[in-house]
mmCIF file of N, CA and C in Angstrom:
data_model
loop_
_atom_site.group_PDB
_atom_site.id
_atom_site.type_symbol
_atom_site.label_atom_id
_atom_site.label_comp_id
_atom_site.label_asym_id
_atom_site.label_seq_id
_atom_site.Cartn_x
_atom_site.Cartn_y
_atom_site.Cartn_z
ATOM 1 N N UNK A 1 102.805 101.167 107.466
ATOM 2 C CA UNK A 1 101.462 100.644 107.306
ATOM 3 C C UNK A 1 101.059 100.756 105.838
ATOM 4 N N UNK A 2 100.650 99.631 105.255
ATOM 5 C CA UNK A 2 100.288 99.629 103.843
ATOM 6 C C UNK A 2 98.894 100.222 103.665
ATOM 7 N N UNK A 3 98.756 101.063 102.667
ATOM 8 C CA UNK A 3 97.452 101.629 102.328
ATOM 9 C C UNK A 3 97.243 101.559 100.823
ATOM 10 N N UNK A 4 95.987 101.309 100.430
ATOM 11 C CA UNK A 4 95.574 101.401 99.034
ATOM 12 C C UNK A 4 94.562 102.524 98.948
ATOM 13 N N UNK A 5 94.768 103.419 98.016
ATOM 14 C CA UNK A 5 93.858 104.560 97.875
ATOM 15 C C UNK A 5 93.346 104.623 96.451
ATOM 16 N N UNK A 6 92.014 104.424 96.304
ATOM 17 C CA UNK A 6 91.393 104.538 94.991
ATOM 18 C C UNK A 6 90.954 105.982 94.745
ATOM 19 N N UNK A 7 90.921 106.355 93.479
ATOM 20 C CA UNK A 7 90.420 107.670 93.088
ATOM 21 C C UNK A 7 89.899 107.582 91.656
ATOM 22 N N UNK A 8 89.161 108.611 91.253
ATOM 23 C CA UNK A 8 88.706 108.692 89.875
ATOM 24 C C UNK A 8 87.244 108.366 89.645
ATOM 25 N N UNK A 9 86.533 107.958 90.690
ATOM 26 C CA UNK A 9 85.115 107.668 90.521
ATOM 27 C C UNK A 9 84.304 108.935 90.332
ATOM 28 N N UNK A 10 83.024 108.744 90.019
ATOM 29 C CA UNK A 10 82.157 109.895 89.846
ATOM 30 C C UNK A 10 80.890 109.528 89.101
ATOM 31 N N UNK A 11 80.185 110.554 88.664
ATOM 32 C CA UNK A 11 78.946 110.401 87.910
ATOM 33 C C UNK A 11 79.246 110.597 86.424
ATOM 34 N N UNK A 12 78.789 109.672 85.597
ATOM 35 C CA UNK A 12 79.024 109.750 84.158
ATOM 36 C C UNK A 12 77.774 109.270 83.435
ATOM 37 N N UNK A 13 77.552 109.816 82.253
ATOM 38 C CA UNK A 13 76.397 109.399 81.448
ATOM 39 C C UNK A 13 76.665 108.062 80.761
ATOM 40 N N UNK A 14 75.623 107.314 80.450
ATOM 41 C CA UNK A 14 75.820 106.070 79.687
ATOM 42 C C UNK A 14 76.608 106.339 78.405
ATOM 43 N N UNK A 15 77.543 105.431 78.125
ATOM 44 C CA UNK A 15 78.418 105.604 76.980
ATOM 45 C C UNK A 15 79.692 106.375 77.285
ATOM 46 N N UNK A 16 79.767 106.949 78.467
ATOM 47 C CA UNK A 16 80.931 107.735 78.852
ATOM 48 C C UNK A 16 82.079 106.889 79.374
ATOM 49 N N UNK A 17 83.130 107.577 79.823
ATOM 50 C CA UNK A 17 84.349 106.910 80.285
ATOM 51 C C UNK A 17 84.795 107.480 81.622
ATOM 52 N N UNK A 18 85.476 106.647 82.374
ATOM 53 C CA UNK A 18 86.143 107.048 83.600
ATOM 54 C C UNK A 18 87.437 106.261 83.719
ATOM 55 N N UNK A 19 88.403 106.842 84.417
ATOM 56 C CA UNK A 19 89.661 106.143 84.703
ATOM 57 C C UNK A 19 89.889 106.121 86.196
ATOM 58 N N UNK A 20 89.897 104.926 86.768
ATOM 59 C CA UNK A 20 90.152 104.770 88.192
ATOM 60 C C UNK A 20 91.634 104.527 88.426
ATOM 61 N N UNK A 21 92.127 105.017 89.563
ATOM 62 C CA UNK A 21 93.509 104.783 89.970
ATOM 63 C C UNK A 21 93.535 104.149 91.351
ATOM 64 N N UNK A 22 94.555 103.330 91.582
ATOM 65 C CA UNK A 22 94.754 102.686 92.882
ATOM 66 C C UNK A 22 96.230 102.808 93.238
ATOM 67 N N UNK A 23 96.514 103.647 94.229
ATOM 68 C CA UNK A 23 97.890 103.903 94.648
ATOM 69 C C UNK A 23 98.186 103.134 95.931
ATOM 70 N N UNK A 24 99.222 102.313 95.893
ATOM 71 C CA UNK A 24 99.659 101.577 97.082
ATOM 72 C C UNK A 24 100.838 102.302 97.711
ATOM 73 N N UNK A 25 100.836 102.381 99.057
ATOM 74 C CA UNK A 25 101.924 103.075 99.742
ATOM 75 C C UNK A 25 102.190 102.413 101.082
ATOM 76 N N UNK A 26 103.415 102.682 101.640
ATOM 77 C CA UNK A 26 103.683 102.209 102.981
ATOM 78 C C UNK A 26 104.677 101.075 103.094
ATOM 79 N N UNK A 27 105.949 101.330 102.878
ATOM 80 C CA UNK A 27 106.983 100.331 103.135
ATOM 81 C C UNK A 27 106.916 99.121 102.223
ATOM 82 N N UNK A 28 106.540 99.332 100.977
ATOM 83 C CA UNK A 28 106.339 98.224 100.049
ATOM 84 C C UNK A 28 107.649 97.684 99.511
ATOM 85 N N UNK A 29 107.781 96.347 99.564
ATOM 86 C CA UNK A 29 108.919 95.670 98.952
ATOM 87 C C UNK A 29 108.560 95.189 97.557
ATOM 88 N N UNK A 30 107.377 94.576 97.418
ATOM 89 C CA UNK A 30 106.927 94.119 96.102
ATOM 90 C C UNK A 30 105.405 94.005 96.080
ATOM 91 N N UNK A 31 104.849 94.102 94.874
ATOM 92 C CA UNK A 31 103.412 93.935 94.663
ATOM 93 C C UNK A 31 103.196 92.859 93.612
ATOM 94 N N UNK A 32 102.421 91.855 93.955
ATOM 95 C CA UNK A 32 102.104 90.791 93.001
ATOM 96 C C UNK A 32 100.813 91.140 92.261
ATOM 97 N N UNK A 33 99.768 90.335 92.433
ATOM 98 C CA UNK A 33 98.492 90.609 91.783
ATOM 99 C C UNK A 33 97.905 91.947 92.236
ATOM 100 N N UNK A 34 97.338 92.667 91.274
ATOM 101 C CA UNK A 34 96.503 93.833 91.574
ATOM 102 C C UNK A 34 95.177 93.582 90.870
ATOM 103 N N UNK A 35 94.101 93.783 91.579
ATOM 104 C CA UNK A 35 92.789 93.478 91.024
ATOM 105 C C UNK A 35 91.798 94.596 91.324
ATOM 106 N N UNK A 36 90.795 94.699 90.485
ATOM 107 C CA UNK A 36 89.656 95.589 90.711
ATOM 108 C C UNK A 36 88.409 94.744 90.907
ATOM 109 N N UNK A 37 87.616 95.138 91.889
ATOM 110 C CA UNK A 37 86.354 94.486 92.189
ATOM 111 C C UNK A 37 85.276 95.571 92.246
ATOM 112 N N UNK A 38 84.030 95.150 92.212
ATOM 113 C CA UNK A 38 82.947 96.118 92.387
ATOM 114 C C UNK A 38 81.792 95.473 93.151
ATOM 115 N N UNK A 39 81.049 96.340 93.822
ATOM 116 C CA UNK A 39 79.885 95.881 94.572
ATOM 117 C C UNK A 39 78.742 96.856 94.358
ATOM 118 N N UNK A 40 77.693 96.357 93.727
ATOM 119 C CA UNK A 40 76.488 97.152 93.516
ATOM 120 C C UNK A 40 75.553 96.976 94.711
ATOM 121 N N UNK A 41 74.647 97.917 94.937
ATOM 122 C CA UNK A 41 73.724 97.806 96.071
ATOM 123 C C UNK A 41 72.944 96.495 96.036
ATOM 124 N N UNK A 42 72.948 95.781 97.151
ATOM 125 C CA UNK A 42 72.197 94.541 97.251
ATOM 126 C C UNK A 42 72.832 93.347 96.573
ATOM 127 N N UNK A 43 74.055 93.527 96.064
ATOM 128 C CA UNK A 43 74.722 92.422 95.368
ATOM 129 C C UNK A 43 76.056 92.103 96.025
ATOM 130 N N UNK A 44 76.572 90.912 95.724
ATOM 131 C CA UNK A 44 77.871 90.522 96.249
ATOM 132 C C UNK A 44 78.987 91.237 95.481
ATOM 133 N N UNK A 45 80.120 91.385 96.147
ATOM 134 C CA UNK A 45 81.288 91.954 95.485
ATOM 135 C C UNK A 45 81.756 90.983 94.405
ATOM 136 N N UNK A 46 82.084 91.527 93.235
ATOM 137 C CA UNK A 46 82.521 90.678 92.132
ATOM 138 C C UNK A 46 83.856 91.157 91.580
ATOM 139 N N UNK A 47 84.617 90.200 91.081
ATOM 140 C CA UNK A 47 85.908 90.494 90.471
ATOM 141 C C UNK A 47 85.686 91.066 89.080
ATOM 142 N N UNK A 48 86.348 92.167 88.793
ATOM 143 C CA UNK A 48 86.199 92.834 87.499
ATOM 144 C C UNK A 48 87.408 92.590 86.602
ATOM 145 N N UNK A 49 88.625 92.762 87.149
ATOM 146 C CA UNK A 49 89.820 92.656 86.325
ATOM 147 C C UNK A 49 91.026 92.322 87.190
ATOM 148 N N UNK A 50 91.969 91.617 86.560
ATOM 149 C CA UNK A 50 93.193 91.169 87.232
ATOM 150 C C UNK A 50 94.387 91.583 86.389
ATOM 151 N N UNK A 51 95.471 91.974 87.061
ATOM 152 C CA UNK A 51 96.731 92.167 86.363
ATOM 153 C C UNK A 51 97.857 91.629 87.232
ATOM 154 N N UNK A 52 98.720 90.808 86.638
ATOM 155 C CA UNK A 52 99.848 90.255 87.369
ATOM 156 C C UNK A 52 101.011 91.241 87.375
ATOM 157 N N UNK A 53 102.046 90.917 88.130
ATOM 158 C CA UNK A 53 103.226 91.788 88.172
ATOM 159 C C UNK A 53 103.892 91.873 86.804
ATOM 160 N N UNK A 54 103.707 90.832 85.996
ATOM 161 C CA UNK A 54 104.286 90.823 84.658
ATOM 162 C C UNK A 54 103.418 91.464 83.591
ATOM 163 N N UNK A 55 102.203 91.861 83.981
ATOM 164 C CA UNK A 55 101.335 92.566 83.043
ATOM 165 C C UNK A 55 100.272 91.715 82.376
ATOM 166 N N UNK A 56 100.171 90.443 82.734
ATOM 167 C CA UNK A 56 99.099 89.611 82.176
ATOM 168 C C UNK A 56 97.769 90.042 82.781
ATOM 169 N N UNK A 57 96.729 90.029 81.955
ATOM 170 C CA UNK A 57 95.429 90.535 82.405
ATOM 171 C C UNK A 57 94.320 89.526 82.143
ATOM 172 N N UNK A 58 93.236 89.693 82.892
ATOM 173 C CA UNK A 58 92.028 88.911 82.666
ATOM 174 C C UNK A 58 90.849 89.746 83.144
ATOM 175 N N UNK A 59 89.677 89.478 82.545
ATOM 176 C CA UNK A 59 88.508 90.321 82.811
ATOM 177 C C UNK A 59 87.255 89.486 83.012
ATOM 178 N N UNK A 60 86.314 90.035 83.769
ATOM 179 C CA UNK A 60 84.986 89.458 83.843
ATOM 180 C C UNK A 60 84.331 89.603 82.473
ATOM 181 N N UNK A 61 83.504 88.636 82.114
ATOM 182 C CA UNK A 61 82.853 88.666 80.801
ATOM 183 C C UNK A 61 82.045 89.949 80.608
ATOM 184 N N UNK A 62 81.473 90.462 81.692
ATOM 185 C CA UNK A 62 80.594 91.627 81.599
ATOM 186 C C UNK A 62 81.329 92.908 81.216
ATOM 187 N N UNK A 63 82.662 92.930 81.333
ATOM 188 C CA UNK A 63 83.408 94.153 81.031
ATOM 189 C C UNK A 63 84.424 93.975 79.911
ATOM 190 N N UNK A 64 84.562 92.762 79.396
ATOM 191 C CA UNK A 64 85.540 92.513 78.324
ATOM 192 C C UNK A 64 85.250 93.405 77.126
ATOM 193 N N UNK A 65 86.309 93.994 76.602
ATOM 194 C CA UNK A 65 86.167 94.877 75.449
ATOM 195 C C UNK A 65 85.828 96.307 75.808
ATOM 196 N N UNK A 66 85.449 96.555 77.049
ATOM 197 C CA UNK A 66 85.104 97.909 77.488
ATOM 198 C C UNK A 66 86.068 98.448 78.549
ATOM 199 N N UNK A 67 86.561 97.588 79.419
ATOM 200 C CA UNK A 67 87.457 97.995 80.501
ATOM 201 C C UNK A 67 88.870 97.512 80.201
ATOM 202 N N UNK A 68 89.848 98.291 80.641
ATOM 203 C CA UNK A 68 91.252 97.919 80.499
ATOM 204 C C UNK A 68 91.968 98.175 81.812
ATOM 205 N N UNK A 69 92.605 97.125 82.330
ATOM 206 C CA UNK A 69 93.410 97.262 83.550
ATOM 207 C C UNK A 69 94.875 97.417 83.156
ATOM 208 N N UNK A 70 95.576 98.273 83.865
ATOM 209 C CA UNK A 70 97.006 98.460 83.619
ATOM 210 C C UNK A 70 97.670 98.811 84.939
ATOM 211 N N UNK A 71 98.995 98.849 84.942
ATOM 212 C CA UNK A 71 99.716 99.200 86.164
ATOM 213 C C UNK A 71 101.027 99.861 85.811
ATOM 214 N N UNK A 72 101.480 100.694 86.735
ATOM 215 C CA UNK A 72 102.787 101.332 86.644
ATOM 216 C C UNK A 72 103.562 100.872 87.874
ATOM 217 N N UNK A 73 104.436 99.898 87.695
ATOM 218 C CA UNK A 73 105.135 99.315 88.838
ATOM 219 C C UNK A 73 106.037 100.329 89.534
ATOM 220 N N UNK A 74 106.571 101.268 88.791
ATOM 221 C CA UNK A 74 107.440 102.283 89.391
ATOM 222 C C UNK A 74 106.659 103.204 90.330
ATOM 223 N N UNK A 75 105.382 103.344 90.066
ATOM 224 C CA UNK A 75 104.536 104.224 90.879
ATOM 225 C C UNK A 75 103.643 103.445 91.839
ATOM 226 N N UNK A 76 103.779 102.117 91.872
ATOM 227 C CA UNK A 76 102.921 101.274 92.728
ATOM 228 C C UNK A 76 101.444 101.590 92.505
ATOM 229 N N UNK A 77 101.066 101.738 91.270
ATOM 230 C CA UNK A 77 99.712 102.179 90.931
ATOM 231 C C UNK A 77 99.094 101.268 89.874
ATOM 232 N N UNK A 78 97.819 100.955 90.086
ATOM 233 C CA UNK A 78 97.031 100.251 89.083
ATOM 234 C C UNK A 78 95.940 101.184 88.582
ATOM 235 N N UNK A 79 95.518 100.941 87.347
ATOM 236 C CA UNK A 79 94.491 101.774 86.728
ATOM 237 C C UNK A 79 93.396 100.882 86.165
ATOM 238 N N UNK A 80 92.200 101.450 86.068
ATOM 239 C CA UNK A 80 91.106 100.781 85.380
ATOM 240 C C UNK A 80 90.453 101.804 84.460
ATOM 241 N N UNK A 81 90.714 101.658 83.164
ATOM 242 C CA UNK A 81 90.083 102.514 82.179
ATOM 243 C C UNK A 81 88.747 101.895 81.803
ATOM 244 N N UNK A 82 87.685 102.654 82.004
ATOM 245 C CA UNK A 82 86.334 102.145 81.765
ATOM 246 C C UNK A 82 85.685 102.961 80.662
ATOM 247 N N UNK A 83 85.403 102.309 79.551
ATOM 248 C CA UNK A 83 84.761 102.958 78.402
ATOM 249 C C UNK A 83 83.380 102.354 78.165
ATOM 250 N N UNK A 84 82.584 103.053 77.369
ATOM 251 C CA UNK A 84 81.236 102.571 77.025
ATOM 252 C C UNK A 84 80.468 102.142 78.264
ATOM 253 N N UNK A 85 80.489 102.980 79.265
ATOM 254 C CA UNK A 85 79.878 102.631 80.544
ATOM 255 C C UNK A 85 78.367 102.483 80.418
ATOM 256 N N UNK A 86 77.841 101.547 81.200
ATOM 257 C CA UNK A 86 76.414 101.234 81.209
ATOM 258 C C UNK A 86 75.858 101.461 82.614
ATOM 259 N N UNK A 87 74.573 101.687 82.733
ATOM 260 C CA UNK A 87 73.987 101.853 84.074
ATOM 261 C C UNK A 87 74.289 100.676 85.000
ATOM 262 N N UNK A 88 74.387 99.480 84.436
ATOM 263 C CA UNK A 88 74.682 98.308 85.263
ATOM 264 C C UNK A 88 76.126 98.260 85.765
ATOM 265 N N UNK A 89 76.952 99.179 85.320
ATOM 266 C CA UNK A 89 78.306 99.294 85.857
ATOM 267 C C UNK A 89 78.327 100.108 87.153
ATOM 268 N N UNK A 90 77.204 100.679 87.519
ATOM 269 C CA UNK A 90 77.128 101.464 88.746
ATOM 270 C C UNK A 90 77.430 100.594 89.960
ATOM 271 N N UNK A 91 78.404 101.011 90.749
ATOM 272 C CA UNK A 91 78.853 100.233 91.908
ATOM 273 C C UNK A 91 79.936 101.003 92.634
ATOM 274 N N UNK A 92 80.291 100.504 93.801
ATOM 275 C CA UNK A 92 81.524 100.947 94.454
ATOM 276 C C UNK A 92 82.643 100.039 93.948
ATOM 277 N N UNK A 93 83.699 100.655 93.464
ATOM 278 C CA UNK A 93 84.826 99.914 92.903
ATOM 279 C C UNK A 93 85.958 99.885 93.921
ATOM 280 N N UNK A 94 86.480 98.668 94.145
ATOM 281 C CA UNK A 94 87.531 98.454 95.126
ATOM 282 C C UNK A 94 88.784 97.899 94.455
ATOM 283 N N UNK A 95 89.908 98.334 94.960
ATOM 284 C CA UNK A 95 91.190 97.801 94.532
ATOM 285 C C UNK A 95 91.688 96.814 95.590
ATOM 286 N N UNK A 96 92.324 95.753 95.120
ATOM 287 C CA UNK A 96 92.967 94.786 96.020
ATOM 288 C C UNK A 96 94.358 94.493 95.484
ATOM 289 N N UNK A 97 95.311 94.313 96.383
ATOM 290 C CA UNK A 97 96.676 94.015 95.950
ATOM 291 C C UNK A 97 97.343 93.067 96.937
ATOM 292 N N UNK A 98 98.149 92.169 96.400
ATOM 293 C CA UNK A 98 98.966 91.272 97.229
ATOM 294 C C UNK A 98 100.339 91.916 97.351
ATOM 295 N N UNK A 99 100.674 92.331 98.565
ATOM 296 C CA UNK A 99 101.844 93.178 98.803
ATOM 297 C C UNK A 99 102.740 92.539 99.847
ATOM 298 N N UNK A 100 104.037 92.597 99.580
ATOM 299 C CA UNK A 100 105.034 92.137 100.545
ATOM 300 C C UNK A 100 105.767 93.337 101.106
ATOM 301 N N UNK A 101 105.837 93.399 102.421
ATOM 302 C CA UNK A 101 106.670 94.396 103.100
ATOM 303 C C UNK A 101 107.671 93.671 103.978
ATOM 304 N N UNK A 102 108.752 94.336 104.314
ATOM 305 C CA UNK A 102 109.790 93.703 105.136
ATOM 306 C C UNK A 102 109.279 93.441 106.548
ATOM 307 N N UNK A 103 108.389 94.279 107.035
ATOM 308 C CA UNK A 103 107.936 94.148 108.421
ATOM 309 C C UNK A 103 106.758 93.197 108.577
ATOM 310 N N UNK A 104 105.857 93.161 107.565
ATOM 311 C CA UNK A 104 104.620 92.395 107.710
ATOM 312 C C UNK A 104 104.566 91.151 106.836
ATOM 313 N N UNK A 105 105.545 90.999 105.946
ATOM 314 C CA UNK A 105 105.505 89.860 105.047
ATOM 315 C C UNK A 105 104.498 90.071 103.930
ATOM 316 N N UNK A 106 103.917 88.967 103.450
ATOM 317 C CA UNK A 106 103.019 88.969 102.287
ATOM 318 C C UNK A 106 101.564 88.938 102.738
ATOM 319 N N UNK A 107 100.801 89.954 102.314
ATOM 320 C CA UNK A 107 99.394 90.046 102.681
ATOM 321 C C UNK A 107 98.595 90.639 101.542
ATOM 322 N N UNK A 108 97.276 90.464 101.605
ATOM 323 C CA UNK A 108 96.359 91.094 100.660
ATOM 324 C C UNK A 108 95.700 92.290 101.330
ATOM 325 N N UNK A 109 95.572 93.367 100.589
ATOM 326 C CA UNK A 109 95.023 94.606 101.134
ATOM 327 C C UNK A 109 93.898 95.113 100.233
ATOM 328 N N UNK A 110 92.926 95.782 100.863
ATOM 329 C CA UNK A 110 91.814 96.414 100.150
ATOM 330 C C UNK A 110 91.873 97.924 100.306
ATOM 331 N N UNK A 111 91.447 98.621 99.277
ATOM 332 C CA UNK A 111 91.230 100.053 99.383
ATOM 333 C C UNK A 111 89.858 100.338 99.959
ATOM 334 N N UNK A 112 89.557 101.632 100.116
ATOM 335 C CA UNK A 112 88.312 102.031 100.748
ATOM 336 C C UNK A 112 87.148 102.092 99.765
ATOM 337 N N UNK A 113 87.448 102.049 98.484
ATOM 338 C CA UNK A 113 86.419 102.062 97.448
ATOM 339 C C UNK A 113 86.158 103.448 96.888
ATOM 340 N N UNK A 114 85.712 103.469 95.640
ATOM 341 C CA UNK A 114 85.324 104.725 95.000
ATOM 342 C C UNK A 114 84.020 104.481 94.237
ATOM 343 N N UNK A 115 83.080 105.406 94.383
ATOM 344 C CA UNK A 115 81.749 105.233 93.794
ATOM 345 C C UNK A 115 81.772 105.601 92.317
ATOM 346 N N UNK A 116 81.204 104.717 91.501
ATOM 347 C CA UNK A 116 80.982 104.992 90.083
ATOM 348 C C UNK A 116 79.480 104.902 89.836
ATOM 349 N N UNK A 117 78.919 105.983 89.316
ATOM 350 C CA UNK A 117 77.497 106.026 89.011
ATOM 351 C C UNK A 117 77.309 106.367 87.538
ATOM 352 N N UNK A 118 76.604 105.494 86.820
ATOM 353 C CA UNK A 118 76.342 105.699 85.400
ATOM 354 C C UNK A 118 74.847 105.969 85.242
ATOM 355 N N UNK A 119 74.538 107.202 84.893
ATOM 356 C CA UNK A 119 73.136 107.609 84.824
ATOM 357 C C UNK A 119 72.983 108.839 83.944
ATOM 358 N N UNK A 120 71.865 108.916 83.273
ATOM 359 C CA UNK A 120 71.572 110.111 82.474
ATOM 360 C C UNK A 120 70.750 111.109 83.284
#
């Protein structure tokens, strides 16, 4: 059974940094796109950052220059380094990955989310 587990969220002051991790596990054959999304209270979930299996990246305009997505394919893990955090970055952050397993084929999976709160 494939699982995505996010970690690294917490409370940070404006201007601070956090590093989120997303570990995929469970009979994985390959992982294609890995993405980070976020959902603030009362708002729709939005795409924050994308990284392909080859390492190409793209970002939402609101986080460009402040957030960096990366991945370690050997560890089936994606990261989101968040610097210069702002109160408007407060949200639950979710990881999504397109994963192929021998038993289930190719599917997209979501993690359970990790809370990031930016406040003084």
